[in-house]
Coordinates of C-alpha atoms in Angstrom, one line a residue:
M1 CA 11.9 2.1 3.9
F2 CA 10.9 -0.2 6.8
A3 CA 9.8 2.3 9.3
R4 CA 6.3 0.6 8.5
P5 CA 5.5 -3.1 8.3
F6 CA 6.5 -4.9 5.1
R7 CA 4.3 -7.8 3.4
V8 CA 5.9 -11.0 2.9
K9 CA 5.4 -12.6 -0.9
S10 CA 7.2 -15.4 -0.9
N11 CA 10.1 -17.6 1.3
T12 CA 11.8 -20.1 -0.3
A13 CA 15.3 -21.6 0.0
I14 CA 17.9 -20.5 -2.3
K15 CA 19.1 -22.5 -5.5
G16 CA 22.8 -23.4 -5.9
S17 CA 23.3 -21.2 -9.1
D18 CA 21.6 -18.5 -7.0
R19 CA 24.1 -18.8 -4.3
R20 CA 27.0 -18.6 -6.6
K21 CA 25.4 -15.4 -8.0
L22 CA 24.9 -13.7 -4.8
K23 CA 28.4 -14.4 -3.9
A24 CA 29.5 -12.7 -7.0
D25 CA 27.4 -9.9 -6.6
I26 CA 28.7 -9.3 -2.9
S27 CA 32.1 -9.6 -3.9
A28 CA 31.6 -7.3 -6.5
A29 CA 29.6 -4.8 -4.4
F30 CA 31.7 -4.9 -1.4
P31 CA 35.6 -5.4 -2.6
S32 CA 36.8 -5.1 0.9
L33 CA 35.6 -8.4 1.8
S34 CA 37.7 -11.4 1.3
A35 CA 36.8 -14.6 -0.2
D36 CA 36.7 -16.2 3.2
D37 CA 34.4 -13.4 4.6
V38 CA 32.0 -14.0 1.7
S39 CA 32.0 -17.7 2.2
E40 CA 31.4 -17.4 5.9
L41 CA 28.4 -14.9 5.2
V42 CA 27.1 -17.0 2.7
P43 CA 28.3 -20.7 3.5
N44 CA 27.5 -23.3 1.0
K45 CA 26.3 -26.2 3.2
E46 CA 23.7 -24.0 5.3
E47 CA 20.2 -22.9 4.4
L48 CA 20.0 -19.6 3.2
N49 CA 16.6 -18.2 2.3
V50 CA 15.1 -15.9 -0.2
V51 CA 12.1 -13.7 1.1
K52 CA 10.3 -11.6 -1.2
V53 CA 8.5 -9.0 0.4
Y54 CA 6.8 -5.4 -0.4
A55 CA 7.5 -2.4 1.5
H56 CA 4.5 -0.2 2.7
K57 CA 4.9 1.9 -0.1
G58 CA 4.7 -0.8 -2.6
D59 CA 8.5 -1.3 -3.5
A60 CA 9.5 -4.9 -4.2
V61 CA 12.6 -5.9 -1.8
T62 CA 14.4 -9.2 -2.0
L63 CA 16.0 -10.3 1.5
Y64 CA 18.7 -13.0 2.1
V65 CA 18.1 -14.7 5.3
L66 CA 20.6 -17.1 7.0
H67 CA 19.6 -18.4 10.4
K68 CA 16.5 -16.3 10.6
N69 CA 18.8 -12.9 10.3
P70 CA 18.5 -10.7 7.2
L71 CA 21.9 -10.2 5.7
F72 CA 21.7 -8.4 2.4
F73 CA 18.5 -6.9 1.1
E74 CA 18.1 -6.2 -2.9
L75 CA 16.4 -2.9 -3.9
E76 CA 15.9 -2.0 -7.2
K77 CA 18.7 -4.2 -8.4
R78 CA 21.4 -2.9 -5.9
L79 CA 22.6 -4.8 -3.0
Y80 CA 22.5 -3.5 1.0
P81 CA 24.1 -4.9 3.9
T82 CA 21.6 -5.1 6.8
V83 CA 22.9 -3.9 10.5
Y84 CA 23.5 -7.6 11.3
V85 CA 26.3 -7.9 8.7
L86 CA 27.7 -4.4 9.6
W87 CA 28.0 -5.2 13.3
R88 CA 30.4 -8.3 12.2
Y89 CA 32.3 -6.2 9.6
P90 CA 31.5 -2.3 10.8
N91 CA 34.3 -0.9 8.4
L92 CA 32.5 -2.6 5.4
L93 CA 30.9 1.1 4.5
P94 CA 32.3 4.6 4.5
T95 CA 30.4 5.5 7.9
F96 CA 29.3 9.2 8.9
R97 CA 28.7 9.9 12.8
T98 CA 26.1 11.4 14.3
W99 CA 24.6 12.2 18.0
T100 CA 22.6 9.5 19.8
P101 CA 19.1 11.6 19.8
V102 CA 19.2 11.8 16.1
L103 CA 18.7 7.9 16.1
Q104 CA 15.4 8.3 17.1
K105 CA 14.3 10.3 14.2
L106 CA 16.0 8.0 11.9
I107 CA 14.2 5.1 13.2
G108 CA 11.2 6.9 12.7
G109 CA 11.8 7.3 8.8
A110 CA 13.8 10.4 8.6
D111 CA 17.1 11.1 6.7
L112 CA 20.1 12.3 8.2
M113 CA 20.7 15.8 7.4
L114 CA 24.1 17.6 7.4
P115 CA 24.1 19.6 10.4
G116 CA 23.9 16.4 12.5
V117 CA 26.9 14.9 11.2
V118 CA 29.8 14.9 13.6
V119 CA 33.2 15.7 11.4
P120 CA 36.0 14.0 12.7
S121 CA 39.5 15.5 12.8
S122 CA 40.6 13.1 10.0
G123 CA 37.7 14.7 7.8
L124 CA 34.5 13.2 6.3
P125 CA 34.9 9.7 4.3
D126 CA 35.4 10.2 0.4
V127 CA 31.8 9.6 -1.1
K128 CA 30.2 10.1 -4.5
Q129 CA 26.5 10.8 -4.8
G130 CA 24.6 7.3 -4.5
N131 CA 27.3 5.7 -2.9
C132 CA 26.2 3.0 0.0
C133 CA 27.2 4.1 3.5
A134 CA 26.6 3.8 7.1
V135 CA 25.8 5.8 10.0
T136 CA 27.1 5.4 13.6
V137 CA 26.6 7.4 16.8
V138 CA 29.5 9.0 18.8
N139 CA 31.0 6.8 21.2
N140 CA 30.4 3.6 19.2
R141 CA 31.3 2.2 15.8
A142 CA 28.9 -0.2 15.5
P143 CA 26.3 0.9 12.5
V144 CA 22.8 2.1 13.4
A145 CA 21.7 2.9 9.8
V146 CA 22.2 2.1 6.2
G147 CA 21.9 4.4 3.3
T148 CA 23.0 6.4 0.3
A149 CA 25.1 9.3 0.1
A150 CA 22.6 12.2 -1.0
V151 CA 25.6 14.4 -2.3
S152 CA 29.3 13.7 -2.6
T153 CA 31.7 14.7 -0.1
A154 CA 33.0 17.8 -1.9
E155 CA 29.4 19.1 -2.3
M156 CA 28.6 18.7 1.4
C157 CA 31.7 20.7 2.3
S158 CA 30.7 23.2 -0.4
L159 CA 27.1 23.6 0.9
G160 CA 28.4 24.2 4.3
M161 CA 27.4 21.0 5.7
K162 CA 23.7 22.1 5.1
G163 CA 21.1 20.1 3.5
R164 CA 20.3 16.1 3.2
G165 CA 23.5 14.0 4.0
V166 CA 22.4 10.2 3.7
C167 CA 19.0 9.0 2.4
V168 CA 18.2 6.1 5.2
V169 CA 17.0 2.8 3.8
H170 CA 17.2 1.0 7.1
T171 CA 18.0 1.4 10.3
Y172 CA 18.5 -0.6 13.9
M173 CA 15.1 -1.1 15.6
D174 CA 13.3 -0.9 12.0
N175 CA 10.7 -3.8 11.0
L176 CA 13.7 -5.3 8.9
W177 CA 15.9 -5.8 12.1
A178 CA 13.0 -7.0 13.7
F179 CA 12.6 -9.8 11.3
G180 CA 15.7 -11.2 12.6
D181 CA 16.9 -12.4 16.0
K182 CA 16.2 -8.9 17.2
S183 CA 19.9 -8.7 18.9
G184 CA 21.3 -5.3 19.8
P185 CA 24.4 -3.9 18.7
P186 CA 27.9 -4.5 19.9
S187 CA 29.8 -1.9 22.0
L188 CA 32.7 -1.0 19.6
P189 CA 34.4 1.7 21.2
D190 CA 34.9 4.9 19.1
A191 CA 39.1 5.5 19.6
E192 CA 38.7 8.9 18.1
S193 CA 35.8 10.1 20.3
V194 CA 37.6 8.7 23.5
G195 CA 41.0 10.3 22.2
Q196 CA 39.2 13.8 21.7
G197 CA 37.5 13.6 25.0
V198 CA 34.1 13.2 23.8
N199 CA 33.2 11.6 27.0
G200 CA 35.3 14.0 28.9
E201 CA 35.0 17.0 31.1
D202 CA 35.3 19.3 27.9
Y203 CA 32.3 17.8 26.4
N204 CA 30.1 17.0 29.1
F205 CA 29.6 20.6 30.5
D206 CA 27.0 21.4 27.3
E207 CA 26.4 18.0 26.3
E208 CA 22.7 18.3 26.6
E209 CA 22.5 21.8 25.2
V210 CA 24.5 20.7 22.2
E211 CA 22.6 17.9 21.3
E212 CA 19.2 19.6 21.5
E213 CA 20.5 22.3 19.2
E214 CA 21.8 19.6 16.7
V215 CA 18.8 17.7 16.8
E216 CA 16.5 20.5 16.1
K217 CA 18.9 21.9 13.3
C218 CA 19.9 18.4 11.6
V219 CA 16.7 16.2 11.5
E220 CA 13.9 16.7 9.0
E221 CA 11.1 14.6 10.2
E222 CA 9.0 12.6 7.6
Q223 CA 5.4 11.8 7.7
I224 CA 6.3 8.2 8.7
S225 CA 5.8 7.1 12.2
C226 CA 6.9 3.9 13.7
D227 CA 5.3 2.4 16.9
T228 CA 8.2 0.6 17.5
V229 CA 10.1 3.6 18.4
T230 CA 9.8 4.6 22.2
D231 CA 11.0 7.2 24.4
Q232 CA 13.4 4.6 26.6
T233 CA 15.3 3.9 23.2
C234 CA 16.4 7.3 23.0
S235 CA 17.1 7.8 26.6
G236 CA 19.4 4.8 26.9
F237 CA 21.4 6.0 24.1
E238 CA 22.0 9.2 25.9
E239 CA 23.9 7.5 28.8
L240 CA 24.8 4.3 27.5
S241 CA 26.5 2.6 24.7
L242 CA 24.4 0.4 22.2
A243 CA 25.1 -2.9 23.9
E244 CA 24.2 -1.5 27.5
Q245 CA 21.1 0.3 25.9
A246 CA 20.0 -2.9 24.4
E247 CA 20.6 -4.6 28.0
E248 CA 18.7 -2.4 29.7
K249 CA 15.6 -1.9 27.1
G250 CA 15.5 -5.7 27.7
E251 CA 15.3 -5.3 31.2
K252 CA 12.8 -2.6 31.3
S253 CA 10.5 -4.4 28.7
N254 CA 11.1 -8.0 29.8
E255 CA 7.4 -8.8 29.3
E256 CA 7.7 -7.6 25.6
E257 CA 10.9 -9.6 25.0
E258 CA 9.4 -12.8 26.6
G259 CA 6.3 -12.2 24.3
N260 CA 8.5 -12.0 21.5
Q261 CA 10.4 -15.4 22.6
D262 CA 7.1 -17.1 22.5
D263 CA 6.4 -15.9 19.4
Q264 CA 9.5 -17.7 18.4
K265 CA 9.1 -20.7 20.2
H266 CA 5.2 -21.4 20.0
P267 CA 3.9 -19.7 16.6
Q268 CA 1.3 -22.3 16.5
E269 CA -0.1 -21.2 20.0
I270 CA 0.1 -17.8 19.1
M271 CA -1.8 -18.1 16.0
D272 CA -4.5 -20.5 17.7
A273 CA -5.2 -17.8 20.2
L274 CA -5.5 -15.2 17.7
L275 CA -7.9 -17.3 15.2
F276 CA -9.9 -17.8 18.5
Q277 CA -10.1 -14.2 19.5
C278 CA -11.1 -13.1 15.8
F279 CA -13.8 -15.9 15.5
L280 CA -15.5 -14.6 19.1
H281 CA -15.1 -11.2 18.0
A282 CA -16.6 -12.1 14.4
L283 CA -19.5 -13.8 16.0
K284 CA -20.4 -11.2 18.6
S285 CA -20.1 -7.9 16.4
K286 CA -20.1 -9.0 12.7
V287 CA -22.9 -12.0 12.3
K288 CA -26.5 -11.5 12.4
K289 CA -29.1 -14.4 13.1
S290 CA -30.7 -13.5 9.4
E291 CA -27.4 -14.1 7.8
L292 CA -27.6 -17.7 8.9
P293 CA -26.8 -20.4 7.5
L294 CA -23.3 -18.8 6.5
L295 CA -20.9 -20.6 4.4
T296 CA -17.8 -21.2 6.4
S297 CA -15.5 -19.6 3.7
T298 CA -17.8 -16.6 3.8
F299 CA -17.3 -16.1 7.4
L300 CA -13.6 -16.5 7.2
R301 CA -13.1 -14.0 4.3
N302 CA -15.7 -11.1 5.2
H303 CA -15.7 -11.5 9.0
M304 CA -12.9 -13.3 10.9
F305 CA -10.2 -11.5 8.7
S306 CA -11.8 -8.0 9.2
C307 CA -11.6 -8.5 13.2
C308 CA -7.9 -9.5 12.8
P309 CA -5.7 -6.6 14.8
S310 CA -3.7 -4.3 12.6
G311 CA 0.0 -5.4 12.6
K312 CA -1.0 -9.2 12.6
Q313 CA -2.0 -11.5 9.9
L314 CA -4.6 -14.0 10.2
D315 CA -3.0 -17.7 8.6
I316 CA -4.6 -20.8 9.6
K317 CA -2.2 -22.9 7.8
K318 CA 0.6 -21.5 10.5
S319 CA -2.4 -22.4 13.4
S320 CA -2.2 -26.2 15.0
Y321 CA -5.6 -26.7 13.2
K322 CA -4.2 -26.0 9.4
K323 CA -7.8 -26.3 8.0
L324 CA -11.0 -24.3 8.5
S325 CA -13.1 -27.1 8.8
K326 CA -11.0 -28.8 11.9
F327 CA -11.0 -25.1 13.5
L328 CA -14.8 -25.1 13.4
Q329 CA -15.0 -28.4 14.5
A330 CA -13.1 -27.9 17.3
M331 CA -15.5 -24.7 18.4
Q332 CA -18.4 -27.0 18.0
Q333 CA -17.2 -29.9 20.0
Q334 CA -15.1 -28.3 22.8
H335 CA -16.8 -24.9 23.1
N336 CA -20.5 -25.5 21.7
L337 CA -20.3 -21.9 20.1
V338 CA -21.4 -23.1 16.7
R339 CA -23.3 -26.1 14.7
V340 CA -21.5 -26.7 11.4
K341 CA -23.7 -28.7 8.7
E342 CA -22.8 -29.8 5.2
L343 CA -25.7 -28.3 3.5
T344 CA -24.6 -29.2 -0.2
K345 CA -22.0 -31.9 -0.9
G346 CA -18.5 -30.7 -0.1
V347 CA -20.0 -27.2 1.2
E348 CA -19.9 -26.5 4.9
S349 CA -22.1 -23.8 6.5
I350 CA -22.7 -22.4 10.0
V351 CA -26.5 -23.2 10.8
E352 CA -26.5 -22.1 14.1
V353 CA -24.8 -20.0 17.1
D354 CA -25.1 -20.2 20.9
W355 CA -25.4 -16.6 21.4
K356 CA -25.9 -17.2 25.2
N357 CA -22.5 -19.3 25.3
Q358 CA -20.6 -17.9 28.2
A359 CA -17.4 -17.4 26.6
L360 CA -19.0 -15.3 23.6
R361 CA -21.2 -13.1 26.4
S362 CA -17.9 -12.5 28.5
F363 CA -15.8 -11.5 25.1
S364 CA -15.1 -7.9 24.7
A365 CA -13.1 -6.8 21.6
P366 CA -9.3 -5.6 22.0
E367 CA -8.9 -1.9 22.5
G368 CA -8.1 -0.2 19.2
I369 CA -10.3 -2.6 17.1
D370 CA -13.9 -0.8 16.2
D371 CA -16.0 -1.0 13.4
E372 CA -14.4 2.1 11.7
A373 CA -10.9 0.8 12.2
V374 CA -12.0 -2.7 10.6
L375 CA -13.5 -0.6 7.8
M376 CA -10.4 1.3 7.2
Q377 CA -8.0 -1.8 7.7
D378 CA -10.1 -3.7 5.0
G379 CA -10.4 -1.0 2.5
G380 CA -7.4 1.4 2.6
E381 CA -4.6 0.5 5.0
G382 CA -5.4 3.2 7.3
E383 CA -5.3 5.4 4.7
A384 CA -7.6 8.9 4.4
P385 CA -11.1 7.9 3.8
Y386 CA -11.8 7.9 0.1
N387 CA -14.2 9.8 -1.4
P388 CA -15.3 9.2 -5.3
P389 CA -14.8 12.0 -7.6
E390 CA -17.8 13.6 -9.3
I391 CA -17.7 13.0 -12.9
T392 CA -19.6 15.2 -15.3
T393 CA -20.2 14.4 -19.0
L394 CA -19.4 17.6 -21.2
Y395 CA -19.6 18.9 -24.8
S396 CA -16.9 20.8 -26.7
V397 CA -18.4 23.1 -29.8
S398 CA -16.8 21.9 -33.2
A399 CA -15.9 23.8 -36.0
R400 CA -18.9 22.6 -37.9
L401 CA -21.6 23.8 -35.4
G402 CA -19.7 27.2 -34.9
P403 CA -22.8 29.1 -36.9
L404 CA -25.4 27.7 -34.6
F405 CA -23.4 28.5 -31.4
L406 CA -22.4 32.3 -32.7
E407 CA -25.3 33.9 -31.5
A408 CA -24.6 32.4 -27.9
N409 CA -21.1 33.9 -28.2
K410 CA -19.8 30.4 -27.8
R411 CA -16.6 29.8 -30.1
K412 CA -14.9 26.6 -31.2
G413 CA -13.6 25.0 -28.2
A414 CA -16.1 26.0 -25.6
V415 CA -17.2 23.5 -23.2
L416 CA -20.7 23.2 -22.1
Q417 CA -23.0 20.9 -20.3
P418 CA -25.6 19.1 -22.2
A419 CA -28.4 21.4 -20.3
E420 CA -26.7 24.5 -21.7
V421 CA -26.6 22.9 -25.2
R422 CA -30.4 22.2 -25.1
S423 CA -30.9 25.8 -23.8
I424 CA -28.8 27.5 -26.4
V425 CA -30.1 25.5 -29.2
T426 CA -33.9 26.4 -28.1
E427 CA -33.1 30.0 -27.8
Y428 CA -31.7 29.8 -31.6
V429 CA -34.7 28.3 -32.8
K430 CA -37.2 30.6 -30.9
N431 CA -35.4 33.6 -32.0
N432 CA -35.0 32.6 -35.5
E433 CA -38.9 31.5 -35.3
L434 CA -38.4 28.2 -36.4
V435 CA -41.0 26.6 -34.5
D436 CA -43.6 24.8 -36.8
E437 CA -46.6 26.6 -36.6
N438 CA -49.1 23.3 -37.4
N439 CA -47.1 21.0 -35.2
K440 CA -44.8 22.5 -32.6
N441 CA -43.3 19.2 -31.7
Y442 CA -41.2 19.9 -35.1
V443 CA -38.6 22.5 -36.1
T444 CA -38.2 23.9 -39.6
I445 CA -34.7 23.4 -41.0
N446 CA -32.9 26.6 -41.7
P447 CA -29.7 26.8 -44.0
T448 CA -27.8 27.2 -40.7
L449 CA -29.3 24.0 -39.2
C450 CA -28.8 22.5 -42.7
D451 CA -25.1 23.0 -42.8
C452 CA -24.6 22.1 -38.9
L453 CA -26.8 19.0 -38.5
L454 CA -27.8 17.4 -41.8
E455 CA -25.9 15.2 -44.0
K456 CA -25.6 16.1 -47.7
S457 CA -28.2 13.3 -48.7
E458 CA -30.7 14.7 -46.6
Y459 CA -30.2 18.2 -48.0
Q460 CA -33.6 18.1 -50.2
E461 CA -35.4 15.6 -48.2
V462 CA -35.4 16.7 -44.7
Q463 CA -37.5 20.1 -44.2
S464 CA -38.1 19.6 -40.4
L465 CA -36.7 17.7 -37.4
K466 CA -38.5 16.7 -33.8
W467 CA -36.9 18.6 -31.0
D468 CA -35.4 15.1 -29.6
D469 CA -33.7 14.4 -33.0
L470 CA -32.6 18.1 -33.0
F471 CA -30.7 17.7 -29.8
S472 CA -29.6 14.3 -30.2
R473 CA -28.0 15.5 -33.6
T474 CA -26.3 18.6 -31.9
L475 CA -24.7 16.7 -29.1
G476 CA -23.7 13.9 -31.7
R477 CA -21.7 16.5 -33.9
M478 CA -20.0 17.9 -30.7
Q479 CA -16.7 16.7 -29.1
E480 CA -17.5 14.7 -25.9
C481 CA -15.5 15.8 -23.1
Y482 CA -15.6 15.1 -19.1
Q483 CA -15.1 16.6 -16.1
V484 CA -13.3 15.1 -13.0
V485 CA -13.8 16.8 -9.5
F486 CA -12.2 15.4 -6.3
P487 CA -13.2 16.8 -3.0
G488 CA -10.7 19.6 -2.4
L489 CA -9.1 20.0 -5.5
A490 CA -9.7 21.8 -8.8
P491 CA -12.0 20.5 -11.5
V492 CA -10.1 18.5 -14.3
T493 CA -11.5 18.6 -17.7
R494 CA -10.2 16.2 -20.3
K495 CA -11.5 15.4 -24.0
G496 CA -12.7 12.1 -25.3
H497 CA -14.6 9.3 -23.0
I498 CA -13.5 8.8 -19.3
E499 CA -11.9 5.4 -19.0
P500 CA -13.9 2.7 -17.0
I501 CA -12.0 0.6 -14.4
D502 CA -11.4 -2.6 -16.5
I503 CA -11.7 -5.9 -14.7
S504 CA -10.5 -9.1 -16.8
V505 CA -9.2 -12.5 -16.4
A506 CA -6.2 -13.9 -17.9
S507 CA -5.0 -17.5 -17.6
R508 CA -1.3 -18.1 -16.7
G509 CA 0.3 -21.4 -17.0
S510 CA -1.6 -24.6 -16.6
N511 CA -5.3 -23.6 -15.9
K512 CA -4.3 -21.0 -13.2
K513 CA -6.1 -17.6 -13.7
V514 CA -5.5 -14.5 -12.4
T515 CA -7.6 -11.0 -12.2
L516 CA -6.2 -7.8 -13.6
I517 CA -7.4 -4.2 -12.8
K518 CA -6.2 -1.1 -14.3
N519 CA -7.2 2.5 -14.9
L520 CA -7.9 2.9 -11.1
E521 CA -5.8 6.1 -11.1
V522 CA -8.2 8.1 -13.0
Y523 CA -10.3 7.6 -10.3
G524 CA -7.9 8.8 -7.6
L525 CA -7.4 5.2 -6.3
D526 CA -4.1 4.2 -4.9
P527 CA -3.0 0.6 -7.0
A528 CA -1.2 -0.4 -4.0
V529 CA -3.8 0.0 -1.5
V530 CA -6.5 -1.4 -3.4
A531 CA -4.3 -4.6 -3.9
T532 CA -3.7 -4.8 -0.1
A533 CA -7.2 -4.5 0.4
L534 CA -8.0 -7.4 -2.0
Q535 CA -5.2 -9.6 -0.6
R536 CA -7.0 -9.2 2.9
R537 CA -10.4 -10.0 1.6
V538 CA -9.3 -12.9 -0.8
Q539 CA -6.1 -14.2 0.9
A540 CA -4.4 -14.6 -2.4
S541 CA -1.3 -13.2 -3.6
S542 CA -1.2 -9.7 -5.4
V543 CA 1.6 -8.0 -7.7
L544 CA 1.7 -4.6 -9.1
Q545 CA 3.0 -4.0 -12.8
P546 CA 3.5 -1.1 -14.9
I547 CA 1.5 -0.9 -18.1
P548 CA 3.4 -0.9 -21.3
G549 CA 3.0 2.4 -23.1
S550 CA 1.6 4.1 -20.0
K551 CA 3.6 6.7 -17.8
D552 CA 1.9 6.4 -14.6
K553 CA -0.5 3.8 -14.7
V554 CA -0.2 0.6 -12.7
L555 CA -1.8 -2.9 -13.4
V556 CA -2.7 -4.7 -10.4
Q557 CA -3.0 -8.5 -10.7
I558 CA -4.4 -10.9 -8.0
Q559 CA -4.7 -14.6 -8.2
G560 CA -7.7 -16.7 -9.1
N561 CA -11.1 -15.2 -10.6
Q562 CA -11.7 -12.4 -8.1
I563 CA -14.1 -10.4 -10.0
H564 CA -17.0 -10.7 -7.3
Q565 CA -14.9 -9.5 -4.6
V566 CA -13.2 -6.7 -6.8
G567 CA -16.9 -5.7 -7.8
N568 CA -17.8 -5.7 -4.0
L569 CA -14.8 -3.5 -3.1
L570 CA -15.2 -0.6 -5.8
L571 CA -19.2 -0.5 -5.6
D572 CA -19.8 -0.9 -2.0
H573 CA -16.4 0.3 -0.1
Y574 CA -15.2 3.0 -2.9
R575 CA -18.7 3.6 -4.1
I576 CA -17.4 3.8 -7.8
P577 CA -20.9 4.2 -10.0
R578 CA -21.2 0.8 -11.9
K579 CA -21.2 2.4 -15.2
Y580 CA -17.5 3.2 -14.4
I581 CA -16.5 -0.2 -14.1
Q582 CA -16.1 -2.6 -16.9
G583 CA -15.7 -6.4 -16.7
L584 CA -18.3 -7.3 -13.9
E585 CA -20.2 -9.2 -16.2
K586 CA -17.0 -11.8 -16.3
A587 CA -17.6 -12.9 -12.6
P588 CA -17.7 -16.9 -12.3
K589 CA -21.5 -17.9 -12.1
G590 CA -22.6 -20.3 -9.4
G591 CA -23.5 -23.7 -10.5
K592 CA -27.0 -25.4 -11.1
K593 CA -28.4 -26.6 -7.7
K594 CA -29.4 -30.2 -8.1

């Protein structure tokens, strides 16, 4: 769930009524907690924040954060504790033990498989399918993962301890843990393991062999990779307790820890440095002399944001400048990099760039940020490159036209391309010698053509038709279909007209507008990816909503009238033909220049 970075939608202080409701929900979900425990977790007079985020797959999650540490998170109306809570109350959930090397796989996004579960002498905890449970490693009772039971305890035993055991949703070292103070788990000795000699001579003689065999059998890797997982994390867990491992990791990666502390202590300085980096990168690799004068808003939206490194988010409001105009003014006065001028009232533009400036000439883009990476980041979150489908209009033979296509052995329901229809009709006319001898541009109507193509009122009046009229009447009386061919997939044929991507603008509240986009799935576009790309382009919040009455369709909603940006993304980046996009004409028109 949190193996990849998530996107924060909002961060607000909790209301008094919501605080009381949260306490009641915690008491109901975790009956083992006393009233004092709940009051300690959710104090009345301390600030508690409600953070709404979107996971990388688009799942909406609500976090409850106290003192910068997430305590609980709500997913699909269900409350889960984080590892920070479980370290304070290790017996809050039923726990399953596993080997220390398995933790690396869990952090990477895998589920806990039953062959990797260490069964204690007292037996497995009694759980039902879907129950919330925790995962610990041998030698330490401090939980390192939270999830739900894939099957009940009875089914685990009946399956011979094979298959999936725990569906993991949150782990130590994932991005939800990193949202907090990044503290390490405490060292809580596992009395049973010590008593059974888990660390003794009886165990050590084949420890490595057992662990390797268990890891191979128990972990089913998923296609989620997590950059924060390192080999040092695993090696530390093989010999140290969880607390000792955290300390050793801190010593080995001292620079990284200091960097993380700097992020917390001086967020404005970090954002200022990121702004300056993206500013230089955009000037050096994006802006051309022919584009000047360039609107400052366009420079920020189309150039600076696309130069932001992956995993970071450019936000001027979190910098010391607060506004783009102040930042550009500083770049002009302190570094003499650009010259900004107000060409029209209230609208600033970059009119000149000092390409010979030493800071600009000496700047080199950070490794891992190139044009291809920027394109992937701007358009699709690093997903595989999108290739638009080939869409072909087809026609199906109707019952009325059956006699006309009988000679070509095409029955009712046969699907043909327009060229095939013209060929069959032409062949029919020539075989039946229906071409007018006096004017070859006309075709004589015989009884078959009369029944197939003419209206009843035309039976006595129309004796011949032009070729174009003949073809248009034939196609007009056939059932229209369309065929969609995605690269590497079999063609899909459906009746009717293909639904265009519909873009519309709706009003919300007092004079607030939102842009709505639907039917992206018809063209093989992932609404979540499109929403993220738009959010980066326009720096506005986006929401995914199910469309009532549709099974697998989702509506993308983004703040403001963003039809221009939506059109540019669909036409230029995804290369969707304009005829398949509906609503581009609703884009706001620029005001008249005085």
